[in-house]
Short mmCIF file of C-alpha atoms in Angstrom, two decimals:
data_model
loop_
_atom_site.label_atom_id
_atom_site.label_comp_id
_atom_site.label_asym_id
_atom_site.label_seq_id
_atom_site.Cartn_x
_atom_site.Cartn_y
_atom_site.Cartn_z
CA UNK A 1346 107.78 61.65 116.59
CA UNK A 1347 109.82 63.92 118.82
CA UNK A 1348 107.60 64.66 121.80
CA UNK A 1349 104.06 63.93 122.95
CA UNK A 1350 101.33 66.50 122.52
CA UNK A 1351 100.99 68.83 125.49
CA UNK A 1352 97.77 67.14 126.62
CA UNK A 1353 99.55 63.75 126.71
CA UNK A 1354 102.86 64.83 128.25
CA UNK A 1355 102.10 63.80 131.86
CA UNK A 1356 100.95 60.28 131.01
CA UNK A 1357 103.81 59.87 128.53
CA UNK A 1358 106.42 60.94 131.09
CA UNK A 1359 104.93 58.62 133.72
CA UNK A 1360 105.02 55.70 131.27
CA UNK A 1361 108.65 56.42 130.38
CA UNK A 1362 109.56 56.44 134.10
CA UNK A 1363 107.75 53.11 134.65
CA UNK A 1364 109.42 51.50 131.62
CA UNK A 1365 112.82 52.75 132.78
CA UNK A 1366 112.29 51.24 136.25
CA UNK A 1367 111.11 47.92 134.80
CA UNK A 1368 114.10 47.79 132.43
CA UNK A 1369 116.53 48.48 135.26
CA UNK A 1370 114.91 45.74 137.37
CA UNK A 1371 115.13 43.29 134.46
CA UNK A 1372 118.76 44.07 133.68
CA UNK A 1373 119.71 43.88 137.34
CA UNK A 1374 118.20 40.40 137.61
CA UNK A 1375 119.75 38.88 134.48
CA UNK A 1376 122.53 36.36 134.91
CA UNK A 1377 125.12 36.19 132.15
CA UNK A 1378 127.11 32.99 131.86
CA UNK A 1379 130.81 33.46 132.48
CA UNK A 1380 130.42 36.97 133.86
CA UNK A 1381 131.45 37.73 137.42
CA UNK A 1382 128.88 39.46 139.60
CA UNK A 1383 129.92 42.72 141.23
CA UNK A 1384 131.12 45.32 138.81
#
């Protein structure tokens, strides 16, 4: 799999954007023991 079919491209791109945003939100909210906050 390299790319979605042309007829699925829009929904695929939208899903990738939503997953990216959710991942960034998750990673931003994680607390790691022993790590200082504020990189």
